[in-house]
């Protein structure tokens, strides 16, 4: 696994810290072990874990954004994607891994401890509630999400966390053009604007994925995000 990680990172044009490949390989081992008793990922082949999780997440470091010494919140992080690989590959990044399932958050905390990561907080909370808290709202350089939800819903959950001048990065499929177009009005209402999308190919595969980039240009108005049931019932 470690050798495949090193090759893939090189193919992305990344020069990670010396310990990063070994840390990612250990993360992958812990993920596959825990996945036997907890539903963390449908991907159980080690090579596919490298390609479809680690290298897919690592590609965010190639899209032209500066992550050095920045703050990032991963909303709905699940098994830690993309926030934890980003932290491993850019150690200066201060990362908050947020998820609504306590068991996942506890496991992520144990992974961060096993990998001796600092400036990596694991937070058990609902995204729409935590975004209302001081120190979180309009506070992060980046919010990222790999969650399976529509872009307008993700924007309402994630943009409130981003400071003015920061970015929300949504990891989407390459055929998400109509979804992105449909979210334009919601993004504007939440204080953001769409920037040019970035498509990339995962090394060692023919899979093309997309990063939808949203810049925060004004504070998110009071009243957002709404309760989850309201968001689902009446999308912006």
mmCIF file of C-alpha atoms in Angstrom:
data_model
loop_
_atom_site.group_PDB
_atom_site.id
_atom_site.type_symbol
_atom_site.label_atom_id
_atom_site.label_comp_id
_atom_site.label_asym_id
_atom_site.label_seq_id
_atom_site.Cartn_x
_atom_site.Cartn_y
_atom_site.Cartn_z
ATOM 1 C CA UNK A 1 0.000 0.000 0.000
ATOM 2 C CA UNK A 2 2.769 2.442 0.921
ATOM 3 C CA UNK A 3 4.572 2.017 -2.408
ATOM 4 C CA UNK A 4 1.352 2.577 -4.357
ATOM 5 C CA UNK A 5 0.671 5.719 -2.329
ATOM 6 C CA UNK A 6 4.138 7.111 -3.057
ATOM 7 C CA UNK A 7 3.793 6.478 -6.793
ATOM 8 C CA UNK A 8 0.332 8.023 -6.929
ATOM 9 C CA UNK A 9 1.363 11.143 -5.038
ATOM 10 C CA UNK A 10 4.282 11.592 -7.417
ATOM 11 C CA UNK A 11 1.916 11.252 -10.379
ATOM 12 C CA UNK A 12 -0.160 14.068 -8.883
ATOM 13 C CA UNK A 13 2.990 16.188 -8.750
ATOM 14 C CA UNK A 14 3.001 16.302 -4.960
ATOM 15 C CA UNK A 15 6.070 16.230 -2.734
ATOM 16 C CA UNK A 16 4.668 15.145 0.618
ATOM 17 C CA UNK A 17 6.503 15.090 3.961
ATOM 18 C CA UNK A 18 8.782 12.046 4.379
ATOM 19 C CA UNK A 19 6.431 10.316 6.807
ATOM 20 C CA UNK A 20 3.215 10.910 4.844
ATOM 21 C CA UNK A 21 3.127 7.722 2.762
ATOM 22 C CA UNK A 22 3.718 5.564 5.830
ATOM 23 C CA UNK A 23 1.051 7.462 7.779
ATOM 24 C CA UNK A 24 -1.478 7.022 4.975
ATOM 25 C CA UNK A 25 -0.669 3.311 4.756
ATOM 26 C CA UNK A 26 -1.215 2.968 8.507
ATOM 27 C CA UNK A 27 -4.472 4.889 8.182
ATOM 28 C CA UNK A 28 -5.552 2.496 5.444
ATOM 29 C CA UNK A 29 -4.714 -0.486 7.640
ATOM 30 C CA UNK A 30 -6.708 0.934 10.548
ATOM 31 C CA UNK A 31 -9.601 1.742 8.207
ATOM 32 C CA UNK A 32 -9.837 -1.785 6.816
ATOM 33 C CA UNK A 33 -9.519 -3.339 10.276
ATOM 34 C CA UNK A 34 -12.249 -1.161 11.763
ATOM 35 C CA UNK A 35 -14.441 -1.621 8.709
ATOM 36 C CA UNK A 36 -14.911 -5.242 9.737
ATOM 37 C CA UNK A 37 -16.933 -4.120 12.769
ATOM 38 C CA UNK A 38 -18.159 -0.667 11.664
ATOM 39 C CA UNK A 39 -19.527 0.526 8.320
ATOM 40 C CA UNK A 40 -16.846 3.000 7.219
ATOM 41 C CA UNK A 41 -16.356 2.256 3.524
ATOM 42 C CA UNK A 42 -17.695 -0.002 0.788
ATOM 43 C CA UNK A 43 -14.173 -0.168 -0.653
ATOM 44 C CA UNK A 44 -12.264 -3.089 0.862
ATOM 45 C CA UNK A 45 -9.479 -3.710 -1.652
ATOM 46 C CA UNK A 46 -6.268 -2.039 -0.399
ATOM 47 C CA UNK A 47 -5.273 -0.780 -3.851
ATOM 48 C CA UNK A 48 -8.709 0.764 -4.347
ATOM 49 C CA UNK A 49 -8.492 2.383 -0.905
ATOM 50 C CA UNK A 50 -5.309 4.064 -2.117
ATOM 51 C CA UNK A 51 -6.780 5.168 -5.448
ATOM 52 C CA UNK A 52 -10.394 5.985 -4.607
ATOM 53 C CA UNK A 53 -9.844 7.411 -1.145
ATOM 54 C CA UNK A 54 -6.295 8.650 -0.578
ATOM 55 C CA UNK A 55 -5.314 9.824 -4.070
ATOM 56 C CA UNK A 56 -8.787 11.205 -4.761
ATOM 57 C CA UNK A 57 -8.516 13.338 -1.617
ATOM 58 C CA UNK A 58 -4.874 14.253 -2.279
ATOM 59 C CA UNK A 59 -5.919 15.762 -5.617
ATOM 60 C CA UNK A 60 -7.414 18.707 -3.704
ATOM 61 C CA UNK A 61 -3.837 19.833 -3.080
ATOM 62 C CA UNK A 62 -3.305 20.231 -6.836
ATOM 63 C CA UNK A 63 -6.172 22.612 -7.680
ATOM 64 C CA UNK A 64 -4.274 25.846 -7.057
ATOM 65 C CA UNK A 65 -5.321 26.644 -3.488
ATOM 66 C CA UNK A 66 -2.790 27.411 -0.748
ATOM 67 C CA UNK A 67 -3.448 25.177 2.267
ATOM 68 C CA UNK A 68 -0.246 26.027 4.161
ATOM 69 C CA UNK A 69 -1.016 27.046 7.770
ATOM 70 C CA UNK A 70 -4.707 27.412 6.938
ATOM 71 C CA UNK A 71 -7.787 26.231 8.832
ATOM 72 C CA UNK A 72 -10.138 23.643 7.354
ATOM 73 C CA UNK A 73 -13.343 21.956 8.455
ATOM 74 C CA UNK A 74 -14.440 18.684 6.865
ATOM 75 C CA UNK A 75 -18.234 18.605 7.106
ATOM 76 C CA UNK A 76 -19.699 15.108 7.263
ATOM 77 C CA UNK A 77 -16.231 13.602 7.277
ATOM 78 C CA UNK A 78 -17.360 9.976 7.696
ATOM 79 C CA UNK A 79 -14.188 7.878 7.757
ATOM 80 C CA UNK A 80 -12.065 11.029 7.557
ATOM 81 C CA UNK A 81 -12.271 11.890 3.873
ATOM 82 C CA UNK A 82 -10.984 14.249 2.629
ATOM 83 C CA UNK A 83 -9.843 16.032 5.793
ATOM 84 C CA UNK A 84 -7.508 13.451 7.282
ATOM 85 C CA UNK A 85 -5.453 12.745 4.121
ATOM 86 C CA UNK A 86 -5.153 16.506 3.615
ATOM 87 C CA UNK A 87 -3.838 16.900 7.161
ATOM 88 C CA UNK A 88 -1.313 14.107 6.672
ATOM 89 C CA UNK A 89 -0.069 15.576 3.393
ATOM 90 C CA UNK A 90 -0.043 19.193 4.632
ATOM 91 C CA UNK A 91 0.892 18.996 8.347
ATOM 92 C CA UNK A 92 0.674 22.786 8.844
ATOM 93 C CA UNK A 93 -3.065 22.619 8.175
ATOM 94 C CA UNK A 94 -5.358 22.906 11.206
ATOM 95 C CA UNK A 95 -8.190 20.452 10.558
ATOM 96 C CA UNK A 96 -11.561 19.889 12.207
ATOM 97 C CA UNK A 97 -13.231 16.592 11.321
ATOM 98 C CA UNK A 98 -16.968 16.973 11.950
ATOM 99 C CA UNK A 99 -19.468 14.121 11.896
ATOM 100 C CA UNK A 100 -22.857 13.422 13.427
ATOM 101 C CA UNK A 101 -22.053 9.811 14.390
ATOM 102 C CA UNK A 102 -20.213 9.547 17.691
ATOM 103 C CA UNK A 103 -18.708 6.109 16.993
ATOM 104 C CA UNK A 104 -17.035 7.388 13.841
ATOM 105 C CA UNK A 105 -15.692 10.452 15.643
ATOM 106 C CA UNK A 106 -14.279 8.296 18.452
ATOM 107 C CA UNK A 107 -12.551 6.085 15.902
ATOM 108 C CA UNK A 108 -11.136 9.101 14.061
ATOM 109 C CA UNK A 109 -9.751 10.405 17.355
ATOM 110 C CA UNK A 110 -7.957 7.090 17.870
ATOM 111 C CA UNK A 111 -6.534 7.273 14.333
ATOM 112 C CA UNK A 112 -5.211 10.805 14.902
ATOM 113 C CA UNK A 113 -3.603 9.590 18.115
ATOM 114 C CA UNK A 114 -2.073 6.546 16.419
ATOM 115 C CA UNK A 115 -0.609 8.772 13.700
ATOM 116 C CA UNK A 116 0.558 11.358 16.284
ATOM 117 C CA UNK A 117 -1.207 14.203 14.481
ATOM 118 C CA UNK A 118 -1.523 17.592 16.120
ATOM 119 C CA UNK A 119 -3.927 20.390 15.144
ATOM 120 C CA UNK A 120 -6.514 17.738 14.210
ATOM 121 C CA UNK A 121 -9.790 18.044 16.113
ATOM 122 C CA UNK A 122 -12.509 15.390 15.880
ATOM 123 C CA UNK A 123 -15.939 16.831 16.628
ATOM 124 C CA UNK A 124 -19.217 15.015 17.207
ATOM 125 C CA UNK A 125 -21.992 17.419 16.164
ATOM 126 C CA UNK A 126 -24.700 18.066 13.625
ATOM 127 C CA UNK A 127 -23.361 20.381 10.929
ATOM 128 C CA UNK A 128 -26.420 22.653 10.852
ATOM 129 C CA UNK A 129 -26.212 23.188 14.625
ATOM 130 C CA UNK A 130 -22.453 23.605 15.016
ATOM 131 C CA UNK A 131 -22.401 26.268 12.286
ATOM 132 C CA UNK A 132 -24.345 28.570 14.631
ATOM 133 C CA UNK A 133 -21.665 28.430 17.333
ATOM 134 C CA UNK A 134 -19.153 31.225 17.934
ATOM 135 C CA UNK A 135 -15.689 30.241 16.768
ATOM 136 C CA UNK A 136 -17.136 28.140 13.969
ATOM 137 C CA UNK A 137 -19.383 30.448 11.992
ATOM 138 C CA UNK A 138 -17.569 32.520 9.336
ATOM 139 C CA UNK A 139 -14.296 31.226 10.811
ATOM 140 C CA UNK A 140 -12.499 28.752 8.493
ATOM 141 C CA UNK A 141 -10.287 29.306 5.474
ATOM 142 C CA UNK A 142 -11.758 26.189 3.881
ATOM 143 C CA UNK A 143 -14.772 23.967 4.279
ATOM 144 C CA UNK A 144 -14.648 20.703 2.369
ATOM 145 C CA UNK A 145 -17.175 17.952 1.821
ATOM 146 C CA UNK A 146 -17.199 14.624 0.057
ATOM 147 C CA UNK A 147 -20.671 13.814 1.325
ATOM 148 C CA UNK A 148 -23.336 12.417 -0.979
ATOM 149 C CA UNK A 149 -25.874 15.253 -1.007
ATOM 150 C CA UNK A 150 -26.992 17.887 -3.478
ATOM 151 C CA UNK A 151 -24.760 20.926 -3.861
ATOM 152 C CA UNK A 152 -27.469 23.316 -2.655
ATOM 153 C CA UNK A 153 -27.853 21.326 0.575
ATOM 154 C CA UNK A 154 -24.087 21.034 1.029
ATOM 155 C CA UNK A 155 -23.692 24.760 0.421
ATOM 156 C CA UNK A 156 -26.192 25.574 3.164
ATOM 157 C CA UNK A 157 -24.375 23.240 5.551
ATOM 158 C CA UNK A 158 -20.820 24.276 4.658
ATOM 159 C CA UNK A 159 -20.727 27.941 3.594
ATOM 160 C CA UNK A 160 -21.709 29.264 7.049
ATOM 161 C CA UNK A 161 -18.408 27.905 8.378
ATOM 162 C CA UNK A 162 -16.261 29.754 5.817
ATOM 163 C CA UNK A 163 -14.793 33.200 6.511
ATOM 164 C CA UNK A 164 -15.161 35.928 3.903
ATOM 165 C CA UNK A 165 -12.412 35.357 1.357
ATOM 166 C CA UNK A 166 -12.310 31.635 2.110
ATOM 167 C CA UNK A 167 -13.502 28.746 -0.053
ATOM 168 C CA UNK A 168 -15.949 25.858 0.079
ATOM 169 C CA UNK A 169 -14.640 22.890 -1.906
ATOM 170 C CA UNK A 170 -17.240 20.279 -2.848
ATOM 171 C CA UNK A 171 -15.982 16.986 -4.267
ATOM 172 C CA UNK A 172 -18.399 15.933 -6.994
ATOM 173 C CA UNK A 173 -18.693 13.655 -10.005
ATOM 174 C CA UNK A 174 -17.725 15.003 -13.395
ATOM 175 C CA UNK A 175 -21.360 14.924 -14.548
ATOM 176 C CA UNK A 176 -22.507 17.363 -11.840
ATOM 177 C CA UNK A 177 -22.910 20.342 -14.197
ATOM 178 C CA UNK A 178 -26.691 20.556 -13.958
ATOM 179 C CA UNK A 179 -26.548 20.148 -10.174
ATOM 180 C CA UNK A 180 -24.008 22.968 -9.915
ATOM 181 C CA UNK A 181 -26.046 25.245 -12.154
ATOM 182 C CA UNK A 182 -29.122 24.534 -10.052
ATOM 183 C CA UNK A 183 -27.301 25.551 -6.866
ATOM 184 C CA UNK A 184 -26.163 28.969 -8.126
ATOM 185 C CA UNK A 185 -29.072 30.866 -6.570
ATOM 186 C CA UNK A 186 -28.664 29.136 -3.205
ATOM 187 C CA UNK A 187 -24.926 29.813 -3.156
ATOM 188 C CA UNK A 188 -25.482 33.522 -3.814
ATOM 189 C CA UNK A 189 -28.094 33.704 -1.060
ATOM 190 C CA UNK A 190 -25.628 32.150 1.388
ATOM 191 C CA UNK A 191 -22.873 34.675 0.610
ATOM 192 C CA UNK A 192 -20.905 32.749 -1.995
ATOM 193 C CA UNK A 193 -20.111 32.747 -5.674
ATOM 194 C CA UNK A 194 -19.072 29.955 -7.990
ATOM 195 C CA UNK A 195 -15.529 29.959 -9.340
ATOM 196 C CA UNK A 196 -14.325 27.850 -12.281
ATOM 197 C CA UNK A 197 -14.609 24.137 -11.585
ATOM 198 C CA UNK A 198 -11.544 21.908 -11.533
ATOM 199 C CA UNK A 199 -11.577 18.400 -13.053
ATOM 200 C CA UNK A 200 -8.842 15.842 -12.372
ATOM 201 C CA UNK A 201 -8.034 12.210 -13.136
ATOM 202 C CA UNK A 202 -7.210 9.910 -10.240
ATOM 203 C CA UNK A 203 -3.704 8.474 -10.860
ATOM 204 C CA UNK A 204 -3.675 4.859 -11.988
ATOM 205 C CA UNK A 205 -7.302 5.033 -13.120
ATOM 206 C CA UNK A 206 -9.419 6.566 -15.850
ATOM 207 C CA UNK A 207 -11.789 8.079 -13.279
ATOM 208 C CA UNK A 208 -12.357 11.814 -13.626
ATOM 209 C CA UNK A 209 -13.714 13.713 -10.622
ATOM 210 C CA UNK A 210 -14.556 17.361 -10.091
ATOM 211 C CA UNK A 211 -14.015 19.992 -7.415
ATOM 212 C CA UNK A 212 -16.715 22.654 -7.304
ATOM 213 C CA UNK A 213 -15.100 25.803 -5.889
ATOM 214 C CA UNK A 214 -17.243 28.374 -4.073
ATOM 215 C CA UNK A 215 -15.728 31.617 -2.803
ATOM 216 C CA UNK A 216 -17.233 33.276 0.269
ATOM 217 C CA UNK A 217 -17.780 36.949 -0.611
ATOM 218 C CA UNK A 218 -20.049 38.064 2.248
ATOM 219 C CA UNK A 219 -21.132 36.718 5.655
ATOM 220 C CA UNK A 220 -23.879 34.115 5.571
ATOM 221 C CA UNK A 221 -27.166 35.778 6.589
ATOM 222 C CA UNK A 222 -28.741 34.951 9.941
ATOM 223 C CA UNK A 223 -31.198 32.092 9.743
ATOM 224 C CA UNK A 224 -28.856 29.814 7.780
ATOM 225 C CA UNK A 225 -28.290 26.967 7.982
ATOM 226 C CA UNK A 226 -31.832 25.930 8.734
ATOM 227 C CA UNK A 227 -32.832 22.695 10.405
ATOM 228 C CA UNK A 228 -32.071 19.626 8.296
ATOM 229 C CA UNK A 229 -35.729 18.705 7.828
ATOM 230 C CA UNK A 230 -36.475 22.230 6.590
ATOM 231 C CA UNK A 231 -33.542 22.129 4.169
ATOM 232 C CA UNK A 232 -34.755 18.867 2.700
ATOM 233 C CA UNK A 233 -38.385 19.990 2.505
ATOM 234 C CA UNK A 234 -37.685 23.423 1.004
ATOM 235 C CA UNK A 235 -34.246 23.582 -0.688
ATOM 236 C CA UNK A 236 -32.969 27.060 -1.487
#
